[in-house]
PDB file of C-alpha atoms and ligand atoms in Angstrom:
ATOM      1  CA  MET A   1     160.529  88.918 113.634  1.00 40.00           C
ATOM      2  CA  GLU A   2     157.337  88.885 114.133  1.00 39.00           C
ATOM      3  CA  GLN A   3     157.327  87.586 117.766  1.00 42.00           C
ATOM      4  CA  ARG A   4     159.093  91.646 118.768  1.00 45.00           C
ATOM      5  CA  PHE A   5     155.266  92.006 118.808  1.00 43.00           C
ATOM      6  CA  LYS A   6     152.859  91.027 121.309  1.00 57.00           C
ATOM      7  CA  SER A   7     150.790  89.378 118.011  1.00 67.00           C
ATOM      8  CA  LEU A   8     149.028  86.736 116.517  1.00 79.00           C
ATOM      9  CA  SER A   9     151.913  84.203 114.829  1.00 85.00           C
ATOM     10  CA  LEU A  10     151.069  84.687 111.304  1.00 90.00           C
ATOM     11  CA  PHE A  11     150.351  80.810 111.744  1.00 92.00           C
ATOM     12  CA  GLU A  12     146.899  81.839 113.891  1.00 92.00           C
ATOM     13  CA  PHE A  13     146.853  84.311 111.528  1.00 93.00           C
ATOM     14  CA  GLN A  14     146.076  81.880 108.163  1.00 94.00           C
ATOM     15  CA  GLU A  15     143.950  79.852 110.852  1.00 94.00           C
ATOM     16  CA  ARG A  16     141.921  82.823 111.709  1.00 95.00           C
ATOM     17  CA  TYR A  17     141.531  84.709 108.619  1.00 96.00           C
ATOM     18  CA  SER A  18     140.986  81.841 106.672  1.00 96.00           C
ATOM     19  CA  SER A  19     137.926  83.160 103.771  1.00 97.00           C
ATOM     20  CA  LYS A  20     136.563  86.466 103.386  1.00 96.00           C
ATOM     21  CA  GLY A  21     133.455  85.268 105.336  1.00 96.00           C
ATOM     22  CA  ASP A  22     135.737  85.170 108.319  1.00 96.00           C
ATOM     23  CA  CYS A  23     137.257  88.804 107.718  1.00 97.00           C
ATOM     24  CA  LEU A  24     133.557  89.906 107.260  1.00 96.00           C
ATOM     25  CA  ALA A  25     132.699  88.300 110.993  1.00 96.00           C
ATOM     26  CA  TYR A  26     135.738  89.872 112.334  1.00 96.00           C
ATOM     27  CA  LEU A  27     134.604  93.224 110.390  1.00 97.00           C
ATOM     28  CA  ALA A  28     131.399  92.907 112.233  1.00 96.00           C
ATOM     29  CA  GLU A  29     132.713  92.796 115.766  1.00 95.00           C
ATOM     30  CA  LEU A  30     134.675  94.864 115.785  1.00 95.00           C
ATOM     31  CA  LYS A  31     132.018  97.454 114.185  1.00 95.00           C
ATOM     32  CA  TRP A  32     129.392  96.195 116.104  1.00 95.00           C
ATOM     33  CA  GLY A  33     129.903  94.638 118.986  1.00 94.00           C
ATOM     34  CA  ASN A  34     129.219  96.918 121.117  1.00 93.00           C
ATOM     35  CA  GLY A  35     126.044  97.835 119.740  1.00 94.00           C
ATOM     36  CA  PHE A  36     124.830  98.976 115.883  1.00 95.00           C
ATOM     37  CA  LEU A  37     123.685 102.688 115.443  1.00 94.00           C
ATOM     38  CA  CYS A  38     121.654 103.487 112.277  1.00 95.00           C
ATOM     39  CA  ARG A  39     123.692 105.858 110.328  1.00 93.00           C
ATOM     40  CA  LYS A  40     120.206 106.659 108.377  1.00 95.00           C
ATOM     41  CA  CYS A  41     118.074 107.087 110.879  1.00 96.00           C
ATOM     42  CA  GLY A  42     119.851 106.396 114.212  1.00 95.00           C
ATOM     43  CA  HIS A  43     118.141 103.568 116.000  1.00 96.00           C
ATOM     44  CA  GLY A  44     119.396 101.546 117.817  1.00 95.00           C
ATOM     45  CA  LYS A  45     118.128  97.257 116.673  1.00 96.00           C
ATOM     46  CA  SER A  46     119.152  95.924 114.073  1.00 96.00           C
ATOM     47  CA  CYS A  47     118.637  92.449 112.283  1.00 95.00           C
ATOM     48  CA  LYS A  48     121.004  90.198 110.135  1.00 94.00           C
ATOM     49  CA  GLY A  49     120.912  91.599 106.406  1.00 92.00           C
ATOM     50  CA  VAL A  50     121.869  90.242 103.026  1.00 88.00           C
ATOM     51  CA  PRO A  51     125.006  89.645 101.907  1.00 85.00           C
ATOM     52  CA  ALA A  52     126.648  87.855 104.791  1.00 85.00           C
ATOM     53  CA  ALA A  53     127.397  89.846 107.991  1.00 92.00           C
ATOM     54  CA  SER A  54     125.656  93.287 106.773  1.00 95.00           C
ATOM     55  CA  ARG A  55     123.363  94.637 109.365  1.00 96.00           C
ATOM     56  CA  GLN A  56     119.693  96.103 108.676  1.00 96.00           C
ATOM     57  CA  CYS A  57     118.193  98.174 110.502  1.00 97.00           C
ATOM     58  CA  THR A  58     114.874  97.637 111.381  1.00 97.00           C
ATOM     59  CA  SER A  59     113.109 100.353 111.555  1.00 97.00           C
ATOM     60  CA  CYS A  60     114.529 102.129 108.101  1.00 97.00           C
ATOM     61  CA  ASN A  61     115.418  99.552 106.475  1.00 96.00           C
ATOM     62  CA  TYR A  62     118.729 100.597 106.092  1.00 96.00           C
ATOM     63  CA  THR A  63     121.581  97.763 105.303  1.00 96.00           C
ATOM     64  CA  GLU A  64     124.977  98.510 106.450  1.00 95.00           C
ATOM     65  CA  SER A  65     127.694  95.912 104.862  1.00 95.00           C
ATOM     66  CA  PRO A  66     131.381  95.308 107.630  1.00 96.00           C
ATOM     67  CA  THR A  67     133.035  96.923 105.405  1.00 95.00           C
ATOM     68  CA  ALA A  68     131.178  99.874 104.427  1.00 93.00           C
ATOM     69  CA  ASN A  69     132.764 103.172 106.014  1.00 91.00           C
ATOM     70  CA  THR A  70     136.522 102.109 106.854  1.00 94.00           C
ATOM     71  CA  LEU A  71     139.485 101.987 104.851  1.00 94.00           C
ATOM     72  CA  PHE A  72     138.044  98.324 104.438  1.00 95.00           C
ATOM     73  CA  HIS A  73     134.879 100.160 102.155  1.00 91.00           C
ATOM     74  CA  MET A  74     135.673  99.232  98.388  1.00 87.00           C
ATOM     75  CA  VAL A  75     138.588  97.722  98.510  1.00 92.00           C
ATOM     76  CA  LYS A  76     138.455  95.505  94.967  1.00 92.00           C
ATOM     77  CA  PHE A  77     140.871  92.717  95.681  1.00 96.00           C
ATOM     78  CA  ASP A  78     139.853  89.627  97.911  1.00 97.00           C
ATOM     79  CA  LEU A  79     139.291  90.970 101.778  1.00 97.00           C
ATOM     80  CA  VAL A  80     141.381  87.797 103.129  1.00 97.00           C
ATOM     81  CA  LYS A  81     144.610  89.482 100.579  1.00 98.00           C
ATOM     82  CA  ALA A  82     144.073  92.628 101.898  1.00 98.00           C
ATOM     83  CA  PHE A  83     143.922  91.430 105.595  1.00 98.00           C
ATOM     84  CA  TYR A  84     147.287  89.833 105.189  1.00 97.00           C
ATOM     85  CA  ILE A  85     148.461  93.905 104.127  1.00 97.00           C
ATOM     86  CA  VAL A  86     147.671  94.775 107.127  1.00 96.00           C
ATOM     87  CA  TYR A  87     149.880  91.495 109.195  1.00 95.00           C
ATOM     88  CA  PHE A  88     152.593  91.996 107.330  1.00 94.00           C
ATOM     89  CA  VAL A  89     152.507  96.567 107.785  1.00 93.00           C
ATOM     90  CA  ALA A  90     151.734  95.908 111.253  1.00 91.00           C
ATOM     91  CA  THR A  91     153.720  93.309 112.577  1.00 88.00           C
ATOM     92  CA  ASN A  92     156.660  93.068 109.946  1.00 87.00           C
ATOM     93  CA  LYS A  93     160.140  94.229 112.133  1.00 83.00           C
ATOM     94  CA  LYS A  94     160.614  97.189 109.484  1.00 86.00           C
ATOM     95  CA  GLY A  95     157.744  97.129 107.674  1.00 89.00           C
ATOM     96  CA  ILE A  96     157.505  96.266 104.414  1.00 92.00           C
ATOM     97  CA  THR A  97     156.739  97.599 100.466  1.00 91.00           C
ATOM     98  CA  SER A  98     154.240  96.915  97.891  1.00 92.00           C
ATOM     99  CA  THR A  99     156.695  95.007  95.993  1.00 93.00           C
ATOM    100  CA  GLU A 100     156.857  92.786  98.287  1.00 95.00           C
ATOM    101  CA  LEU A 101     153.549  92.236  99.231  1.00 96.00           C
ATOM    102  CA  SER A 102     152.671  92.404  95.491  1.00 97.00           C
ATOM    103  CA  ARG A 103     154.925  89.136  95.505  1.00 97.00           C
ATOM    104  CA  LYS A 104     153.902  87.208  98.535  1.00 96.00           C
ATOM    105  CA  LEU A 105     150.295  88.250  97.756  1.00 97.00           C
ATOM    106  CA  GLU A 106     150.174  87.957  93.816  1.00 97.00           C
ATOM    107  CA  LEU A 107     148.539  91.342  93.897  1.00 97.00           C
ATOM    108  CA  ARG A 108     149.518  94.078  90.780  1.00 97.00           C
ATOM    109  CA  GLN A 109     152.800  95.902  92.945  1.00 95.00           C
ATOM    110  CA  LYS A 110     149.954  98.913  92.458  1.00 95.00           C
ATOM    111  CA  THR A 111     146.909  97.464  94.274  1.00 96.00           C
ATOM    112  CA  CYS A 112     149.170  96.867  97.379  1.00 96.00           C
ATOM    113  CA  TRP A 113     151.115 100.559  97.183  1.00 93.00           C
ATOM    114  CA  SER A 114     147.431 102.072  96.905  1.00 93.00           C
ATOM    115  CA  PHE A 115     146.258  99.611 100.236  1.00 95.00           C
ATOM    116  CA  LYS A 116     149.111  99.798 101.951  1.00 94.00           C
ATOM    117  CA  ARG A 117     148.818 103.375 101.578  1.00 91.00           C
ATOM    118  CA  LYS A 118     145.154 103.121 103.066  1.00 93.00           C
ATOM    119  CA  VAL A 119     146.270 101.400 106.538  1.00 94.00           C
ATOM    120  CA  MET A 120     149.259 104.361 106.662  1.00 92.00           C
ATOM    121  CA  LYS A 121     146.082 106.365 107.343  1.00 91.00           C
ATOM    122  CA  ALA A 122     144.952 103.939 110.111  1.00 93.00           C
ATOM    123  CA  MET A 123     148.411 104.340 111.981  1.00 93.00           C
ATOM    124  CA  LYS A 124     148.434 107.675 112.545  1.00 90.00           C
ATOM    125  CA  SER A 125     148.747 109.260 115.872  1.00 86.00           C
ATOM    126  CA  SER A 126     145.974 109.297 117.538  1.00 82.00           C
ATOM    127  CA  GLY A 127     147.446 112.379 120.358  1.00 82.00           C
ATOM    128  CA  ASP A 128     146.353 109.600 123.728  1.00 84.00           C
ATOM    129  CA  HIS A 129     149.546 108.824 124.185  1.00 88.00           C
ATOM    130  CA  PRO A 130     151.958 111.828 125.416  1.00 93.00           C
ATOM    131  CA  ILE A 131     155.036 112.318 126.551  1.00 95.00           C
ATOM    132  CA  THR A 132     155.606 111.460 130.040  1.00 95.00           C
ATOM    133  CA  GLY A 133     159.554 111.952 132.461  1.00 95.00           C
ATOM    134  CA  THR A 134     161.996 112.424 130.164  1.00 96.00           C
ATOM    135  CA  ALA A 135     161.760 113.892 127.178  1.00 97.00           C
ATOM    136  CA  GLU A 136     164.031 115.474 123.957  1.00 97.00           C
ATOM    137  CA  VAL A 137     163.308 117.036 121.259  1.00 97.00           C
ATOM    138  CA  ASP A 138     165.088 118.511 118.602  1.00 95.00           C
ATOM    139  CA  GLU A 139     164.714 119.326 114.302  1.00 93.00           C
ATOM    140  CA  THR A 140     166.764 118.363 111.754  1.00 92.00           C
ATOM    141  CA  VAL A 141     166.660 118.045 108.110  1.00 90.00           C
ATOM    142  CA  PHE A 142     165.541 114.654 105.492  1.00 84.00           C
ATOM    143  CA  GLY A 143     166.111 114.383 101.697  1.00 77.00           C
ATOM    144  CA  GLY A 144     167.977 117.020 100.126  1.00 62.00           C
ATOM    145  CA  GLN A 145     171.496 115.580  99.861  1.00 54.00           C
ATOM    146  CA  GLU A 146     170.968 112.196 100.586  1.00 47.00           C
ATOM    147  CA  GLU A 147     168.601 112.147  97.391  1.00 42.00           C
ATOM    148  CA  GLY A 148     171.590 114.353  95.207  1.00 40.00           C
ATOM    149  CA  VAL A 149     173.518 110.749  96.309  1.00 42.00           C
ATOM    150  CA  ARG A 150     170.658 108.564  95.571  1.00 36.00           C
ATOM    151  CA  GLY A 151     170.485 111.111  91.647  1.00 38.00           C
ATOM    152  CA  ARG A 152     167.112 112.370  92.548  1.00 40.00           C
ATOM    153  CA  LYS A 153     165.609 115.276  91.200  1.00 42.00           C
ATOM    154  CA  ASN A 154     162.371 115.039  93.721  1.00 44.00           C
ATOM    155  CA  GLY A 155     164.227 115.152  96.957  1.00 52.00           C
ATOM    156  CA  SER A 156     163.382 118.658  97.761  1.00 68.00           C
ATOM    157  CA  LYS A 157     164.693 119.250 101.376  1.00 82.00           C
ATOM    158  CA  LYS A 158     162.466 118.930 104.458  1.00 87.00           C
ATOM    159  CA  LEU A 159     162.063 119.281 107.430  1.00 93.00           C
ATOM    160  CA  VAL A 160     161.158 117.351 110.924  1.00 94.00           C
ATOM    161  CA  VAL A 161     160.971 117.910 114.292  1.00 96.00           C
ATOM    162  CA  VAL A 162     161.093 115.019 116.580  1.00 97.00           C
ATOM    163  CA  GLY A 163     161.005 114.207 120.125  1.00 97.00           C
ATOM    164  CA  ILE A 164     161.773 110.834 121.930  1.00 97.00           C
ATOM    165  CA  GLN A 165     160.374 109.829 125.455  1.00 97.00           C
ATOM    166  CA  LYS A 166     163.719 108.705 127.596  1.00 94.00           C
ATOM    167  CA  LYS A 167     163.735 105.024 130.270  1.00 90.00           C
ATOM    168  CA  LYS A 168     166.427 103.678 131.390  1.00 83.00           C
ATOM    169  CA  LYS A 169     167.509 101.732 128.677  1.00 77.00           C
ATOM    170  CA  GLY A 170     167.142 103.534 125.925  1.00 89.00           C
ATOM    171  CA  VAL A 171     164.183 105.514 124.000  1.00 94.00           C
ATOM    172  CA  SER A 172     160.629 104.037 124.539  1.00 92.00           C
ATOM    173  CA  ARG A 173     158.247 106.642 122.765  1.00 94.00           C
ATOM    174  CA  LEU A 174     159.066 108.538 119.647  1.00 96.00           C
ATOM    175  CA  TYR A 175     157.823 111.118 117.541  1.00 97.00           C
ATOM    176  CA  ALA A 176     158.151 113.177 114.214  1.00 97.00           C
ATOM    177  CA  ARG A 177     156.053 115.841 112.199  1.00 96.00           C
ATOM    178  CA  GLU A 178     156.858 118.013 108.754  1.00 94.00           C
ATOM    179  CA  ILE A 179     156.865 121.488 110.212  1.00 94.00           C
ATOM    180  CA  SER A 180     157.595 124.213 107.553  1.00 91.00           C
ATOM    181  CA  HIS A 181     160.137 126.881 110.465  1.00 91.00           C
ATOM    182  CA  ALA A 182     162.145 125.697 113.117  1.00 93.00           C
ATOM    183  CA  ASP A 183     159.666 128.118 114.422  1.00 94.00           C
ATOM    184  CA  ALA A 184     158.172 128.254 118.289  1.00 95.00           C
ATOM    185  CA  ALA A 185     154.431 127.891 116.986  1.00 96.00           C
ATOM    186  CA  SER A 186     155.444 124.968 114.443  1.00 96.00           C
ATOM    187  CA  LEU A 187     157.748 123.062 117.610  1.00 97.00           C
ATOM    188  CA  GLY A 188     155.383 124.543 119.912  1.00 96.00           C
ATOM    189  CA  ASP A 189     151.732 122.643 117.962  1.00 96.00           C
ATOM    190  CA  PHE A 190     154.199 119.048 118.347  1.00 97.00           C
ATOM    191  CA  MET A 191     154.975 119.975 121.382  1.00 97.00           C
ATOM    192  CA  LYS A 192     151.463 120.480 123.346  1.00 96.00           C
ATOM    193  CA  HIS A 193     150.462 117.508 121.087  1.00 96.00           C
ATOM    194  CA  HIS A 194     152.888 115.059 121.768  1.00 96.00           C
ATOM    195  CA  ILE A 195     154.328 116.493 125.191  1.00 97.00           C
ATOM    196  CA  ALA A 196     152.713 116.636 128.786  1.00 96.00           C
ATOM    197  CA  VAL A 197     153.685 119.855 129.503  1.00 96.00           C
ATOM    198  CA  ASP A 198     154.726 118.630 133.118  1.00 96.00           C
ATOM    199  CA  ALA A 199     157.806 116.496 131.717  1.00 97.00           C
ATOM    200  CA  ASN A 200     161.109 117.437 131.143  1.00 97.00           C
ATOM    201  CA  VAL A 201     161.905 117.968 128.209  1.00 97.00           C
ATOM    202  CA  THR A 202     164.732 118.508 126.392  1.00 96.00           C
ATOM    203  CA  THR A 203     166.329 120.814 123.709  1.00 96.00           C
ATOM    204  CA  ASP A 204     168.927 122.238 122.281  1.00 94.00           C
ATOM    205  CA  GLN A 205     169.937 126.480 122.283  1.00 93.00           C
ATOM    206  CA  TRP A 206     167.640 126.941 118.825  1.00 94.00           C
ATOM    207  CA  SER A 207     165.870 130.288 119.421  1.00 94.00           C
ATOM    208  CA  GLY A 208     162.610 128.493 119.306  1.00 95.00           C
ATOM    209  CA  TYR A 209     162.181 126.815 121.574  1.00 96.00           C
ATOM    210  CA  GLY A 210     162.608 129.708 124.103  1.00 95.00           C
ATOM    211  CA  PRO A 211     159.676 130.540 124.200  1.00 96.00           C
ATOM    212  CA  LEU A 212     158.172 127.304 124.728  1.00 96.00           C
ATOM    213  CA  ALA A 213     159.088 126.989 128.463  1.00 95.00           C
ATOM    214  CA  LYS A 214     155.892 129.510 129.457  1.00 95.00           C
ATOM    215  CA  VAL A 215     154.069 126.367 128.644  1.00 96.00           C
ATOM    216  CA  PHE A 216     156.783 123.321 129.685  1.00 97.00           C
ATOM    217  CA  GLU A 217     157.654 124.416 133.080  1.00 95.00           C
ATOM    218  CA  ASN A 218     160.499 121.923 133.306  1.00 96.00           C
ATOM    219  CA  LEU A 219     162.006 122.553 129.776  1.00 96.00           C
ATOM    220  CA  VAL A 220     166.215 122.941 130.298  1.00 96.00           C
ATOM    221  CA  GLN A 221     167.903 124.644 126.620  1.00 96.00           C
ATOM    222  CA  ILE A 222     172.005 122.565 126.700  1.00 95.00           C
ATOM    223  CA  PRO A 223     173.806 123.283 123.660  1.00 93.00           C
ATOM    224  CA  SER A 224     173.523 120.594 121.584  1.00 88.00           C
ATOM    225  CA  GLY A 225     177.716 119.413 121.110  1.00 87.00           C
ATOM    226  CA  LYS A 226     178.995 118.993 118.134  1.00 84.00           C
ATOM    227  CA  LYS A 227     176.907 116.057 115.938  1.00 79.00           C
ATOM    228  CA  GLY A 228     174.644 116.345 119.451  1.00 81.00           C
ATOM    229  CA  ALA A 229     176.743 114.665 121.198  1.00 88.00           C
ATOM    230  CA  ASN A 230     175.093 115.693 124.624  1.00 90.00           C
ATOM    231  CA  PHE A 231     171.694 114.454 122.794  1.00 93.00           C
ATOM    232  CA  PRO A 232     173.163 110.612 121.658  1.00 93.00           C
ATOM    233  CA  ASP A 233     169.492 109.066 122.309  1.00 94.00           C
ATOM    234  CA  LEU A 234     167.403 111.113 120.516  1.00 95.00           C
ATOM    235  CA  HIS A 235     170.648 110.931 117.562  1.00 94.00           C
ATOM    236  CA  ARG A 236     170.219 107.275 117.508  1.00 94.00           C
ATOM    237  CA  ALA A 237     166.295 108.004 116.654  1.00 95.00           C
ATOM    238  CA  ILE A 238     166.891 110.421 113.862  1.00 95.00           C
ATOM    239  CA  MET A 239     169.115 108.098 112.705  1.00 94.00           C
ATOM    240  CA  ASN A 240     167.922 105.052 112.395  1.00 94.00           C
ATOM    241  CA  LEU A 241     164.609 106.719 110.937  1.00 94.00           C
ATOM    242  CA  LYS A 242     167.051 107.931 108.640  1.00 92.00           C
ATOM    243  CA  GLY A 243     167.837 104.583 107.555  1.00 90.00           C
ATOM    244  CA  TRP A 244     164.528 102.825 107.514  1.00 90.00           C
ATOM    245  CA  LEU A 245     162.921 105.791 105.520  1.00 87.00           C
ATOM    246  CA  ARG A 246     165.627 104.845 103.030  1.00 84.00           C
ATOM    247  CA  GLY A 247     165.506 101.411 102.410  1.00 79.00           C
ATOM    248  CA  MET A 248     161.937 101.859 101.999  1.00 76.00           C
ATOM    249  CA  HIS A 249     161.055 104.878 100.208  1.00 66.00           C
ATOM    250  CA  HIS A 250     163.686 107.326  98.215  1.00 61.00           C
ATOM    251  CA  HIS A 251     161.853 110.152  98.305  1.00 64.00           C
ATOM    252  CA  VAL A 252     159.873 113.203 100.695  1.00 60.00           C
ATOM    253  CA  TRP A 253     156.377 114.263  99.563  1.00 68.00           C
ATOM    254  CA  ASP A 254     154.654 111.888 101.313  1.00 83.00           C
ATOM    255  CA  LEU A 255     157.180 112.145 104.480  1.00 89.00           C
ATOM    256  CA  GLN A 256     154.129 112.595 106.781  1.00 91.00           C
ATOM    257  CA  ASP A 257     152.824 109.123 106.052  1.00 90.00           C
ATOM    258  CA  TYR A 258     155.820 107.154 106.530  1.00 91.00           C
ATOM    259  CA  LEU A 259     156.571 109.418 109.611  1.00 94.00           C
ATOM    260  CA  ASP A 260     153.753 107.662 111.423  1.00 94.00           C
ATOM    261  CA  GLU A 261     154.119 104.544 109.712  1.00 93.00           C
ATOM    262  CA  TYR A 262     157.776 104.400 111.649  1.00 94.00           C
ATOM    263  CA  CYS A 263     156.313 105.804 115.034  1.00 95.00           C
ATOM    264  CA  TYR A 264     152.975 103.459 115.097  1.00 93.00           C
ATOM    265  CA  ARG A 265     155.499 100.591 115.281  1.00 90.00           C
ATOM    266  CA  PHE A 266     158.062 101.459 117.030  1.00 91.00           C
ATOM    267  CA  ASN A 267     155.228 102.933 119.613  1.00 91.00           C
ATOM    268  CA  ARG A 268     153.720  99.911 119.342  1.00 85.00           C
ATOM    269  CA  SER A 269     156.000  97.454 120.233  1.00 79.00           C
ATOM    270  CA  PHE A 270     156.205  98.639 123.436  1.00 72.00           C
ATOM    271  CA  MET A 271     153.131  97.701 124.400  1.00 69.00           C
ATOM    272  CA  LYS A 272     151.032  94.746 125.785  1.00 58.00           C
ATOM    273  CA  GLU A 273     147.803  94.662 123.271  1.00 66.00           C
ATOM    274  CA  GLY A 274     148.189  93.494 120.103  1.00 85.00           C
ATOM    275  CA  ILE A 275     149.382  95.515 117.132  1.00 87.00           C
ATOM    276  CA  PHE A 276     147.184  93.830 114.230  1.00 91.00           C
ATOM    277  CA  GLU A 277     144.168  93.719 116.557  1.00 91.00           C
ATOM    278  CA  ASN A 278     145.532  97.524 117.467  1.00 90.00           C
ATOM    279  CA  LEU A 279     144.919  98.139 113.946  1.00 92.00           C
ATOM    280  CA  MET A 280     142.440  96.522 112.918  1.00 94.00           C
ATOM    281  CA  ILE A 281     140.538  98.450 114.605  1.00 93.00           C
ATOM    282  CA  ARG A 282     142.310 101.732 113.791  1.00 92.00           C
ATOM    283  CA  MET A 283     141.220 101.113 110.017  1.00 94.00           C
ATOM    284  CA  VAL A 284     137.669  99.889 111.040  1.00 94.00           C
ATOM    285  CA  ASN A 285     136.862 103.059 113.187  1.00 90.00           C
ATOM    286  CA  ALA A 286     138.762 105.591 110.768  1.00 83.00           C
ATOM    287  CA  SER A 287     136.647 107.278 108.208  1.00 75.00           C
ATOM    288  CA  PRO A 288     136.935 105.494 103.929  1.00 74.00           C
ATOM    289  CA  CYS A 289     139.774 107.510 101.422  1.00 67.00           C
ATOM    290  CA  LEU A 290     139.848 107.330  98.207  1.00 59.00           C
ATOM    291  CA  ILE A 291     143.476 106.503  96.865  1.00 57.00           C
ATOM    292  CA  LYS A 292     142.435 109.913  94.405  1.00 57.00           C
ATOM    293  CA  ASN A 293     142.890 112.060  97.633  1.00 56.00           C
ATOM    294  CA  ILE A 294     145.927 110.004  99.700  1.00 55.00           C
ATOM    295  CA  SER A 295     149.308 111.024  97.918  1.00 47.00           C
ATOM    296  CA  ASN A 296     148.864 114.460  98.827  1.00 38.00           C
TER     297      ASN A 296
HETATM  298 ZN1   ZN B   1     117.799 103.064 110.503  1.00 95.10          ZN
END
């Protein structure tokens, strides 16, 4: 399953990060490989600090650990296992549940759930890779009826706008965002963030897209057709996303994080760089995040 991604094999991963020291050294490299900048006084020089792999400012003596101010901040369980969670979340084609992580790593399920939520925060789109060329956009409803089938009561419907980049063989990029209304403001905000203004965008004839032709000069509106027959790639992508979501988690209250996770993995599968390494860079550059702030 891992081979699809140009990333570390499980064997390489195990060799490289077999101890807490290995993990700290890698985090230190990601954090200070391009130089040190003291958070307290802005000084640019440091020496080795205590404990191992930390850096101490040579001006004010402030000491910072490799995990401080990253998403590894205050992780209370084995750092090697935290690395494994990032690895499995990044490289499993369809992601991994906290229950499965718990079984593989002999950690409490709640511990895996909490840390996985932090990893998902790092998977949020940077907005740096807008869709170019041929794009299609449509909205869809998540939850509602599907939740009803499962007999759940927390499944209020959520509206989601989805955009794809089309390439010859199908979909080469995918973004999805939960929106409150399918109006021009919400749809436009999503499209401006994720689609280049000169892309050839096709939407259905919903009135919310009309005003956006002012921004997207090549926007074309066509009839959707029966069950979206005129947008087969887009609708297949939406079906796959919904299918994954049903298998991974059963409620929609934290939908955006799951949409981000899915799109991140989908989009990275086309990129040359290693997905694990990319996610680690994001984990180190992200602001620390307390789990009590995550669930909203
Ligand atoms: Zn300092």
